[in-house]
């Protein structure tokens, strides 16, 4: 029996032979390896929850940011398995790519309510306009559409209530703390001066 909320782990697979695949295993990146990076390193697995089940058999549709985190291309083979994740009461360290996005923590934290889990080493992206309205359907090709702009947030570290680093945490219906690190563009400005 699968307990609600349904959490699944998507794991990247590597083709070994004609119909033979092996799981890609990579060490979990540390906070130090992830802090201040605009491009996150490849991770081998990510957690998620399904929105609907309308994909054809043997297919699934996942957001661009998940594909980028796992370095997947369309039609790549992945392993999907149920993962029972306890409700987290720990903390998640997040880092916005731009200082202008970081100033609106309320908008960013509102966006995170739409996620069931977070995985360290991922970059979440979404669009919102100057009034703070979030739009997930804007064109991914244009960084700025009218007054809408793309916001990127790095998930640098996930911690349990005891401060132990975790690969991923369930944030759905959880009272989890967020710690915002210095935005990437602010770090870049300091290095230039």
mmCIF file with all atom_site columns, C-alpha atoms in Angstrom:
data_model
loop_
_atom_site.group_PDB
_atom_site.id
_atom_site.type_symbol
_atom_site.label_atom_id
_atom_site.label_alt_id
_atom_site.label_comp_id
_atom_site.label_asym_id
_atom_site.label_entity_id
_atom_site.label_seq_id
_atom_site.pdbx_PDB_ins_code
_atom_site.Cartn_x
_atom_site.Cartn_y
_atom_site.Cartn_z
_atom_site.occupancy
_atom_site.B_iso_or_equiv
_atom_site.pdbx_formal_charge
_atom_site.auth_seq_id
_atom_site.auth_comp_id
_atom_site.auth_asym_id
_atom_site.auth_atom_id
_atom_site.pdbx_PDB_model_num
ATOM 1   C CA . UNK A 1 1   ? 0.000  0.000  0.000   1.00 0.00 ? 1   UNK A CA 1
ATOM 2   C CA . UNK A 1 2   ? 1.314  3.449  -0.926  1.00 0.00 ? 2   UNK A CA 1
ATOM 3   C CA . UNK A 1 3   ? 0.869  6.116  1.734   1.00 0.00 ? 3   UNK A CA 1
ATOM 4   C CA . UNK A 1 4   ? -0.239 9.632  0.846   1.00 0.00 ? 4   UNK A CA 1
ATOM 5   C CA . UNK A 1 5   ? 1.367  11.949 -0.163  1.00 0.00 ? 5   UNK A CA 1
ATOM 6   C CA . UNK A 1 6   ? 2.740  9.867  -3.023  1.00 0.00 ? 6   UNK A CA 1
ATOM 7   C CA . UNK A 1 7   ? 6.437  10.561 -3.340  1.00 0.00 ? 7   UNK A CA 1
ATOM 8   C CA . UNK A 1 8   ? 8.495  8.991  -6.071  1.00 0.00 ? 8   UNK A CA 1
ATOM 9   C CA . UNK A 1 9   ? 12.171 8.915  -6.878  1.00 0.00 ? 9   UNK A CA 1
ATOM 10  C CA . UNK A 1 10  ? 13.256 9.314  -10.488 1.00 0.00 ? 10  UNK A CA 1
ATOM 11  C CA . UNK A 1 11  ? 16.703 7.812  -11.054 1.00 0.00 ? 11  UNK A CA 1
ATOM 12  C CA . UNK A 1 12  ? 18.823 8.248  -14.140 1.00 0.00 ? 12  UNK A CA 1
ATOM 13  C CA . UNK A 1 13  ? 19.778 4.994  -15.884 1.00 0.00 ? 13  UNK A CA 1
ATOM 14  C CA . UNK A 1 14  ? 22.794 4.279  -18.087 1.00 0.00 ? 14  UNK A CA 1
ATOM 15  C CA . UNK A 1 15  ? 22.599 1.961  -21.080 1.00 0.00 ? 15  UNK A CA 1
ATOM 16  C CA . UNK A 1 16  ? 25.085 -0.895 -20.639 1.00 0.00 ? 16  UNK A CA 1
ATOM 17  C CA . UNK A 1 17  ? 23.992 -3.187 -23.453 1.00 0.00 ? 17  UNK A CA 1
ATOM 18  C CA . UNK A 1 18  ? 21.212 -3.672 -25.951 1.00 0.00 ? 18  UNK A CA 1
ATOM 19  C CA . UNK A 1 19  ? 18.407 -4.006 -23.395 1.00 0.00 ? 19  UNK A CA 1
ATOM 20  C CA . UNK A 1 20  ? 20.510 -3.718 -20.274 1.00 0.00 ? 20  UNK A CA 1
ATOM 21  C CA . UNK A 1 21  ? 20.539 -0.654 -18.027 1.00 0.00 ? 21  UNK A CA 1
ATOM 22  C CA . UNK A 1 22  ? 22.341 0.147  -14.783 1.00 0.00 ? 22  UNK A CA 1
ATOM 23  C CA . UNK A 1 23  ? 21.516 2.804  -12.197 1.00 0.00 ? 23  UNK A CA 1
ATOM 24  C CA . UNK A 1 24  ? 23.724 5.892  -12.264 1.00 0.00 ? 24  UNK A CA 1
ATOM 25  C CA . UNK A 1 25  ? 25.201 6.432  -8.800  1.00 0.00 ? 25  UNK A CA 1
ATOM 26  C CA . UNK A 1 26  ? 26.802 9.738  -7.847  1.00 0.00 ? 26  UNK A CA 1
ATOM 27  C CA . UNK A 1 27  ? 27.747 10.993 -4.366  1.00 0.00 ? 27  UNK A CA 1
ATOM 28  C CA . UNK A 1 28  ? 25.401 13.523 -2.799  1.00 0.00 ? 28  UNK A CA 1
ATOM 29  C CA . UNK A 1 29  ? 26.941 16.993 -3.311  1.00 0.00 ? 29  UNK A CA 1
ATOM 30  C CA . UNK A 1 30  ? 27.860 18.934 -0.172  1.00 0.00 ? 30  UNK A CA 1
ATOM 31  C CA . UNK A 1 31  ? 26.649 22.428 0.718   1.00 0.00 ? 31  UNK A CA 1
ATOM 32  C CA . UNK A 1 32  ? 30.115 23.786 -0.072  1.00 0.00 ? 32  UNK A CA 1
ATOM 33  C CA . UNK A 1 33  ? 30.038 22.222 -3.559  1.00 0.00 ? 33  UNK A CA 1
ATOM 34  C CA . UNK A 1 34  ? 26.610 23.738 -4.283  1.00 0.00 ? 34  UNK A CA 1
ATOM 35  C CA . UNK A 1 35  ? 26.837 27.224 -2.753  1.00 0.00 ? 35  UNK A CA 1
ATOM 36  C CA . UNK A 1 36  ? 27.476 29.996 -5.266  1.00 0.00 ? 36  UNK A CA 1
ATOM 37  C CA . UNK A 1 37  ? 26.987 27.852 -8.385  1.00 0.00 ? 37  UNK A CA 1
ATOM 38  C CA . UNK A 1 38  ? 24.811 29.072 -11.251 1.00 0.00 ? 38  UNK A CA 1
ATOM 39  C CA . UNK A 1 39  ? 25.068 25.637 -12.878 1.00 0.00 ? 39  UNK A CA 1
ATOM 40  C CA . UNK A 1 40  ? 24.393 22.777 -10.491 1.00 0.00 ? 40  UNK A CA 1
ATOM 41  C CA . UNK A 1 41  ? 26.313 19.506 -10.852 1.00 0.00 ? 41  UNK A CA 1
ATOM 42  C CA . UNK A 1 42  ? 24.555 16.456 -12.252 1.00 0.00 ? 42  UNK A CA 1
ATOM 43  C CA . UNK A 1 43  ? 22.621 14.479 -9.689  1.00 0.00 ? 43  UNK A CA 1
ATOM 44  C CA . UNK A 1 44  ? 21.533 10.879 -10.169 1.00 0.00 ? 44  UNK A CA 1
ATOM 45  C CA . UNK A 1 45  ? 18.045 11.009 -8.635  1.00 0.00 ? 45  UNK A CA 1
ATOM 46  C CA . UNK A 1 46  ? 15.313 13.460 -7.737  1.00 0.00 ? 46  UNK A CA 1
ATOM 47  C CA . UNK A 1 47  ? 12.072 13.151 -5.763  1.00 0.00 ? 47  UNK A CA 1
ATOM 48  C CA . UNK A 1 48  ? 8.656  14.280 -6.943  1.00 0.00 ? 48  UNK A CA 1
ATOM 49  C CA . UNK A 1 49  ? 4.909  13.699 -6.741  1.00 0.00 ? 49  UNK A CA 1
ATOM 50  C CA . UNK A 1 50  ? 2.626  13.008 -9.705  1.00 0.00 ? 50  UNK A CA 1
ATOM 51  C CA . UNK A 1 51  ? 0.237  15.714 -10.899 1.00 0.00 ? 51  UNK A CA 1
ATOM 52  C CA . UNK A 1 52  ? -1.788 13.432 -13.134 1.00 0.00 ? 52  UNK A CA 1
ATOM 53  C CA . UNK A 1 53  ? -1.495 10.115 -14.920 1.00 0.00 ? 53  UNK A CA 1
ATOM 54  C CA . UNK A 1 54  ? -2.354 10.983 -18.512 1.00 0.00 ? 54  UNK A CA 1
ATOM 55  C CA . UNK A 1 55  ? 1.018  10.104 -20.059 1.00 0.00 ? 55  UNK A CA 1
ATOM 56  C CA . UNK A 1 56  ? 1.081  7.155  -22.474 1.00 0.00 ? 56  UNK A CA 1
ATOM 57  C CA . UNK A 1 57  ? 2.198  3.828  -21.019 1.00 0.00 ? 57  UNK A CA 1
ATOM 58  C CA . UNK A 1 58  ? 5.975  3.652  -20.383 1.00 0.00 ? 58  UNK A CA 1
ATOM 59  C CA . UNK A 1 59  ? 6.259  7.477  -20.603 1.00 0.00 ? 59  UNK A CA 1
ATOM 60  C CA . UNK A 1 60  ? 6.209  10.308 -18.110 1.00 0.00 ? 60  UNK A CA 1
ATOM 61  C CA . UNK A 1 61  ? 6.336  14.045 -18.451 1.00 0.00 ? 61  UNK A CA 1
ATOM 62  C CA . UNK A 1 62  ? 8.583  15.937 -16.053 1.00 0.00 ? 62  UNK A CA 1
ATOM 63  C CA . UNK A 1 63  ? 9.412  19.660 -15.824 1.00 0.00 ? 63  UNK A CA 1
ATOM 64  C CA . UNK A 1 64  ? 12.419 21.120 -17.652 1.00 0.00 ? 64  UNK A CA 1
ATOM 65  C CA . UNK A 1 65  ? 14.228 21.892 -14.408 1.00 0.00 ? 65  UNK A CA 1
ATOM 66  C CA . UNK A 1 66  ? 14.100 18.195 -13.410 1.00 0.00 ? 66  UNK A CA 1
ATOM 67  C CA . UNK A 1 67  ? 15.382 17.128 -16.827 1.00 0.00 ? 67  UNK A CA 1
ATOM 68  C CA . UNK A 1 68  ? 18.277 19.595 -16.510 1.00 0.00 ? 68  UNK A CA 1
ATOM 69  C CA . UNK A 1 69  ? 19.128 18.438 -12.979 1.00 0.00 ? 69  UNK A CA 1
ATOM 70  C CA . UNK A 1 70  ? 19.317 14.800 -14.101 1.00 0.00 ? 70  UNK A CA 1
ATOM 71  C CA . UNK A 1 71  ? 20.939 15.737 -17.465 1.00 0.00 ? 71  UNK A CA 1
ATOM 72  C CA . UNK A 1 72  ? 18.142 13.918 -19.311 1.00 0.00 ? 72  UNK A CA 1
ATOM 73  C CA . UNK A 1 73  ? 17.072 14.193 -22.923 1.00 0.00 ? 73  UNK A CA 1
ATOM 74  C CA . UNK A 1 74  ? 13.613 13.265 -24.243 1.00 0.00 ? 74  UNK A CA 1
ATOM 75  C CA . UNK A 1 75  ? 13.106 9.472  -24.372 1.00 0.00 ? 75  UNK A CA 1
ATOM 76  C CA . UNK A 1 76  ? 15.958 8.715  -21.942 1.00 0.00 ? 76  UNK A CA 1
ATOM 77  C CA . UNK A 1 77  ? 15.343 5.719  -19.689 1.00 0.00 ? 77  UNK A CA 1
ATOM 78  C CA . UNK A 1 78  ? 14.763 6.367  -15.974 1.00 0.00 ? 78  UNK A CA 1
ATOM 79  C CA . UNK A 1 79  ? 13.754 4.215  -13.026 1.00 0.00 ? 79  UNK A CA 1
ATOM 80  C CA . UNK A 1 80  ? 10.715 5.336  -11.063 1.00 0.00 ? 80  UNK A CA 1
ATOM 81  C CA . UNK A 1 81  ? 10.092 3.960  -7.583  1.00 0.00 ? 81  UNK A CA 1
ATOM 82  C CA . UNK A 1 82  ? 7.925  4.837  -4.613  1.00 0.00 ? 82  UNK A CA 1
ATOM 83  C CA . UNK A 1 83  ? 9.793  6.558  -1.803  1.00 0.00 ? 83  UNK A CA 1
ATOM 84  C CA . UNK A 1 84  ? 8.256  6.892  1.635   1.00 0.00 ? 84  UNK A CA 1
ATOM 85  C CA . UNK A 1 85  ? 9.507  10.232 2.910   1.00 0.00 ? 85  UNK A CA 1
ATOM 86  C CA . UNK A 1 86  ? 8.559  11.398 6.401   1.00 0.00 ? 86  UNK A CA 1
ATOM 87  C CA . UNK A 1 87  ? 7.217  14.930 6.852   1.00 0.00 ? 87  UNK A CA 1
ATOM 88  C CA . UNK A 1 88  ? 10.181 17.202 7.410   1.00 0.00 ? 88  UNK A CA 1
ATOM 89  C CA . UNK A 1 89  ? 10.504 19.712 10.209  1.00 0.00 ? 89  UNK A CA 1
ATOM 90  C CA . UNK A 1 90  ? 14.067 20.643 9.326   1.00 0.00 ? 90  UNK A CA 1
ATOM 91  C CA . UNK A 1 91  ? 15.441 23.412 7.149   1.00 0.00 ? 91  UNK A CA 1
ATOM 92  C CA . UNK A 1 92  ? 16.164 23.951 3.470   1.00 0.00 ? 92  UNK A CA 1
ATOM 93  C CA . UNK A 1 93  ? 18.974 26.255 2.310   1.00 0.00 ? 93  UNK A CA 1
ATOM 94  C CA . UNK A 1 94  ? 17.984 28.096 -0.859  1.00 0.00 ? 94  UNK A CA 1
ATOM 95  C CA . UNK A 1 95  ? 19.904 30.493 -3.090  1.00 0.00 ? 95  UNK A CA 1
ATOM 96  C CA . UNK A 1 96  ? 18.253 32.766 -5.656  1.00 0.00 ? 96  UNK A CA 1
ATOM 97  C CA . UNK A 1 97  ? 20.161 33.514 -8.853  1.00 0.00 ? 97  UNK A CA 1
ATOM 98  C CA . UNK A 1 98  ? 19.295 37.223 -8.731  1.00 0.00 ? 98  UNK A CA 1
ATOM 99  C CA . UNK A 1 99  ? 19.101 39.750 -5.938  1.00 0.00 ? 99  UNK A CA 1
ATOM 100 C CA . UNK A 1 100 ? 15.826 41.171 -7.277  1.00 0.00 ? 100 UNK A CA 1
ATOM 101 C CA . UNK A 1 101 ? 14.178 37.758 -6.938  1.00 0.00 ? 101 UNK A CA 1
ATOM 102 C CA . UNK A 1 102 ? 15.602 37.216 -3.460  1.00 0.00 ? 102 UNK A CA 1
ATOM 103 C CA . UNK A 1 103 ? 13.972 40.400 -2.130  1.00 0.00 ? 103 UNK A CA 1
ATOM 104 C CA . UNK A 1 104 ? 10.539 38.869 -2.572  1.00 0.00 ? 104 UNK A CA 1
ATOM 105 C CA . UNK A 1 105 ? 10.804 35.932 -0.157  1.00 0.00 ? 105 UNK A CA 1
ATOM 106 C CA . UNK A 1 106 ? 7.025  35.869 0.275   1.00 0.00 ? 106 UNK A CA 1
ATOM 107 C CA . UNK A 1 107 ? 6.553  35.219 -3.483  1.00 0.00 ? 107 UNK A CA 1
ATOM 108 C CA . UNK A 1 108 ? 9.300  32.592 -3.481  1.00 0.00 ? 108 UNK A CA 1
ATOM 109 C CA . UNK A 1 109 ? 7.936  30.805 -0.430  1.00 0.00 ? 109 UNK A CA 1
ATOM 110 C CA . UNK A 1 110 ? 4.434  30.913 -1.958  1.00 0.00 ? 110 UNK A CA 1
ATOM 111 C CA . UNK A 1 111 ? 5.833  29.203 -5.083  1.00 0.00 ? 111 UNK A CA 1
ATOM 112 C CA . UNK A 1 112 ? 7.428  26.480 -2.942  1.00 0.00 ? 112 UNK A CA 1
ATOM 113 C CA . UNK A 1 113 ? 3.966  25.558 -1.621  1.00 0.00 ? 113 UNK A CA 1
ATOM 114 C CA . UNK A 1 114 ? 3.327  23.996 -5.038  1.00 0.00 ? 114 UNK A CA 1
ATOM 115 C CA . UNK A 1 115 ? 6.119  21.462 -4.515  1.00 0.00 ? 115 UNK A CA 1
ATOM 116 C CA . UNK A 1 116 ? 5.799  18.216 -2.605  1.00 0.00 ? 116 UNK A CA 1
ATOM 117 C CA . UNK A 1 117 ? 9.513  17.669 -2.075  1.00 0.00 ? 117 UNK A CA 1
ATOM 118 C CA . UNK A 1 118 ? 12.880 19.309 -2.629  1.00 0.00 ? 118 UNK A CA 1
ATOM 119 C CA . UNK A 1 119 ? 16.130 17.632 -3.656  1.00 0.00 ? 119 UNK A CA 1
ATOM 120 C CA . UNK A 1 120 ? 19.564 19.110 -2.887  1.00 0.00 ? 120 UNK A CA 1
ATOM 121 C CA . UNK A 1 121 ? 21.478 20.046 -6.032  1.00 0.00 ? 121 UNK A CA 1
ATOM 122 C CA . UNK A 1 122 ? 18.468 21.100 -8.125  1.00 0.00 ? 122 UNK A CA 1
ATOM 123 C CA . UNK A 1 123 ? 17.575 24.469 -9.638  1.00 0.00 ? 123 UNK A CA 1
ATOM 124 C CA . UNK A 1 124 ? 13.863 25.292 -9.643  1.00 0.00 ? 124 UNK A CA 1
ATOM 125 C CA . UNK A 1 125 ? 12.687 27.841 -12.211 1.00 0.00 ? 125 UNK A CA 1
ATOM 126 C CA . UNK A 1 126 ? 9.366  29.608 -12.704 1.00 0.00 ? 126 UNK A CA 1
ATOM 127 C CA . UNK A 1 127 ? 8.046  32.853 -14.176 1.00 0.00 ? 127 UNK A CA 1
ATOM 128 C CA . UNK A 1 128 ? 6.340  35.715 -12.394 1.00 0.00 ? 128 UNK A CA 1
ATOM 129 C CA . UNK A 1 129 ? 5.382  39.262 -13.299 1.00 0.00 ? 129 UNK A CA 1
ATOM 130 C CA . UNK A 1 130 ? 6.166  42.468 -11.439 1.00 0.00 ? 130 UNK A CA 1
ATOM 131 C CA . UNK A 1 131 ? 2.904  42.205 -9.476  1.00 0.00 ? 131 UNK A CA 1
ATOM 132 C CA . UNK A 1 132 ? 4.094  38.875 -8.049  1.00 0.00 ? 132 UNK A CA 1
ATOM 133 C CA . UNK A 1 133 ? 1.739  36.675 -10.065 1.00 0.00 ? 133 UNK A CA 1
ATOM 134 C CA . UNK A 1 134 ? 3.352  33.339 -10.816 1.00 0.00 ? 134 UNK A CA 1
ATOM 135 C CA . UNK A 1 135 ? 3.039  31.984 -14.373 1.00 0.00 ? 135 UNK A CA 1
ATOM 136 C CA . UNK A 1 136 ? 4.287  28.481 -15.114 1.00 0.00 ? 136 UNK A CA 1
ATOM 137 C CA . UNK A 1 137 ? 3.135  28.568 -18.744 1.00 0.00 ? 137 UNK A CA 1
ATOM 138 C CA . UNK A 1 138 ? 5.397  31.356 -20.063 1.00 0.00 ? 138 UNK A CA 1
ATOM 139 C CA . UNK A 1 139 ? 7.748  30.551 -22.883 1.00 0.00 ? 139 UNK A CA 1
ATOM 140 C CA . UNK A 1 140 ? 10.897 28.853 -21.609 1.00 0.00 ? 140 UNK A CA 1
ATOM 141 C CA . UNK A 1 141 ? 12.849 30.252 -24.586 1.00 0.00 ? 141 UNK A CA 1
ATOM 142 C CA . UNK A 1 142 ? 12.418 33.875 -23.545 1.00 0.00 ? 142 UNK A CA 1
ATOM 143 C CA . UNK A 1 143 ? 13.990 34.864 -20.272 1.00 0.00 ? 143 UNK A CA 1
ATOM 144 C CA . UNK A 1 144 ? 11.754 37.951 -20.164 1.00 0.00 ? 144 UNK A CA 1
ATOM 145 C CA . UNK A 1 145 ? 8.267  38.014 -21.690 1.00 0.00 ? 145 UNK A CA 1
ATOM 146 C CA . UNK A 1 146 ? 6.692  41.448 -21.299 1.00 0.00 ? 146 UNK A CA 1
ATOM 147 C CA . UNK A 1 147 ? 6.945  42.172 -17.584 1.00 0.00 ? 147 UNK A CA 1
ATOM 148 C CA . UNK A 1 148 ? 7.362  38.471 -16.752 1.00 0.00 ? 148 UNK A CA 1
ATOM 149 C CA . UNK A 1 149 ? 10.770 37.200 -15.810 1.00 0.00 ? 149 UNK A CA 1
ATOM 150 C CA . UNK A 1 150 ? 12.281 33.851 -15.048 1.00 0.00 ? 150 UNK A CA 1
ATOM 151 C CA . UNK A 1 151 ? 13.282 33.207 -11.460 1.00 0.00 ? 151 UNK A CA 1
ATOM 152 C CA . UNK A 1 152 ? 15.776 30.485 -10.612 1.00 0.00 ? 152 UNK A CA 1
ATOM 153 C CA . UNK A 1 153 ? 16.354 29.099 -7.132  1.00 0.00 ? 153 UNK A CA 1
ATOM 154 C CA . UNK A 1 154 ? 19.067 26.610 -6.187  1.00 0.00 ? 154 UNK A CA 1
ATOM 155 C CA . UNK A 1 155 ? 18.234 24.027 -3.539  1.00 0.00 ? 155 UNK A CA 1
ATOM 156 C CA . UNK A 1 156 ? 21.627 24.016 -1.828  1.00 0.00 ? 156 UNK A CA 1
ATOM 157 C CA . UNK A 1 157 ? 20.975 21.800 1.192   1.00 0.00 ? 157 UNK A CA 1
ATOM 158 C CA . UNK A 1 158 ? 18.173 19.866 2.887   1.00 0.00 ? 158 UNK A CA 1
ATOM 159 C CA . UNK A 1 159 ? 18.455 19.203 6.621   1.00 0.00 ? 159 UNK A CA 1
ATOM 160 C CA . UNK A 1 160 ? 16.415 17.124 9.038   1.00 0.00 ? 160 UNK A CA 1
ATOM 161 C CA . UNK A 1 161 ? 15.356 18.532 12.421  1.00 0.00 ? 161 UNK A CA 1
ATOM 162 C CA . UNK A 1 162 ? 18.688 17.424 13.927  1.00 0.00 ? 162 UNK A CA 1
ATOM 163 C CA . UNK A 1 163 ? 20.747 19.271 11.283  1.00 0.00 ? 163 UNK A CA 1
ATOM 164 C CA . UNK A 1 164 ? 21.788 16.134 9.368   1.00 0.00 ? 164 UNK A CA 1
ATOM 165 C CA . UNK A 1 165 ? 22.060 16.680 5.577   1.00 0.00 ? 165 UNK A CA 1
ATOM 166 C CA . UNK A 1 166 ? 19.519 14.758 3.512   1.00 0.00 ? 166 UNK A CA 1
ATOM 167 C CA . UNK A 1 167 ? 19.354 14.109 -0.218  1.00 0.00 ? 167 UNK A CA 1
ATOM 168 C CA . UNK A 1 168 ? 15.697 15.198 -0.345  1.00 0.00 ? 168 UNK A CA 1
ATOM 169 C CA . UNK A 1 169 ? 12.889 16.257 1.991   1.00 0.00 ? 169 UNK A CA 1
ATOM 170 C CA . UNK A 1 170 ? 9.096  16.120 1.869   1.00 0.00 ? 170 UNK A CA 1
ATOM 171 C CA . UNK A 1 171 ? 7.752  19.656 2.245   1.00 0.00 ? 171 UNK A CA 1
ATOM 172 C CA . UNK A 1 172 ? 4.087  18.945 1.529   1.00 0.00 ? 172 UNK A CA 1
ATOM 173 C CA . UNK A 1 173 ? 1.962  19.773 4.589   1.00 0.00 ? 173 UNK A CA 1
ATOM 174 C CA . UNK A 1 174 ? 5.183  20.338 6.559   1.00 0.00 ? 174 UNK A CA 1
ATOM 175 C CA . UNK A 1 175 ? 6.427  23.103 8.773   1.00 0.00 ? 175 UNK A CA 1
ATOM 176 C CA . UNK A 1 176 ? 9.880  23.456 7.262   1.00 0.00 ? 176 UNK A CA 1
ATOM 177 C CA . UNK A 1 177 ? 12.253 26.358 7.698   1.00 0.00 ? 177 UNK A CA 1
ATOM 178 C CA . UNK A 1 178 ? 13.911 28.142 4.795   1.00 0.00 ? 178 UNK A CA 1
ATOM 179 C CA . UNK A 1 179 ? 17.279 29.827 4.978   1.00 0.00 ? 179 UNK A CA 1
ATOM 180 C CA . UNK A 1 180 ? 18.089 32.153 2.094   1.00 0.00 ? 180 UNK A CA 1
ATOM 181 C CA . UNK A 1 181 ? 21.750 32.382 1.154   1.00 0.00 ? 181 UNK A CA 1
ATOM 182 C CA . UNK A 1 182 ? 23.312 35.430 -0.529  1.00 0.00 ? 182 UNK A CA 1
ATOM 183 C CA . UNK A 1 183 ? 22.018 35.636 -4.144  1.00 0.00 ? 183 UNK A CA 1
ATOM 184 C CA . UNK A 1 184 ? 24.412 34.581 -6.908  1.00 0.00 ? 184 UNK A CA 1
ATOM 185 C CA . UNK A 1 185 ? 24.523 37.947 -8.689  1.00 0.00 ? 185 UNK A CA 1
ATOM 186 C CA . UNK A 1 186 ? 25.429 39.688 -5.408  1.00 0.00 ? 186 UNK A CA 1
ATOM 187 C CA . UNK A 1 187 ? 28.337 37.247 -4.924  1.00 0.00 ? 187 UNK A CA 1
ATOM 188 C CA . UNK A 1 188 ? 29.487 37.935 -8.488  1.00 0.00 ? 188 UNK A CA 1
ATOM 189 C CA . UNK A 1 189 ? 29.370 41.721 -7.877  1.00 0.00 ? 189 UNK A CA 1
ATOM 190 C CA . UNK A 1 190 ? 31.501 41.360 -4.721  1.00 0.00 ? 190 UNK A CA 1
ATOM 191 C CA . UNK A 1 191 ? 34.117 39.342 -6.636  1.00 0.00 ? 191 UNK A CA 1
ATOM 192 C CA . UNK A 1 192 ? 34.311 42.027 -9.359  1.00 0.00 ? 192 UNK A CA 1
ATOM 193 C CA . UNK A 1 193 ? 35.025 44.832 -6.870  1.00 0.00 ? 193 UNK A CA 1
#
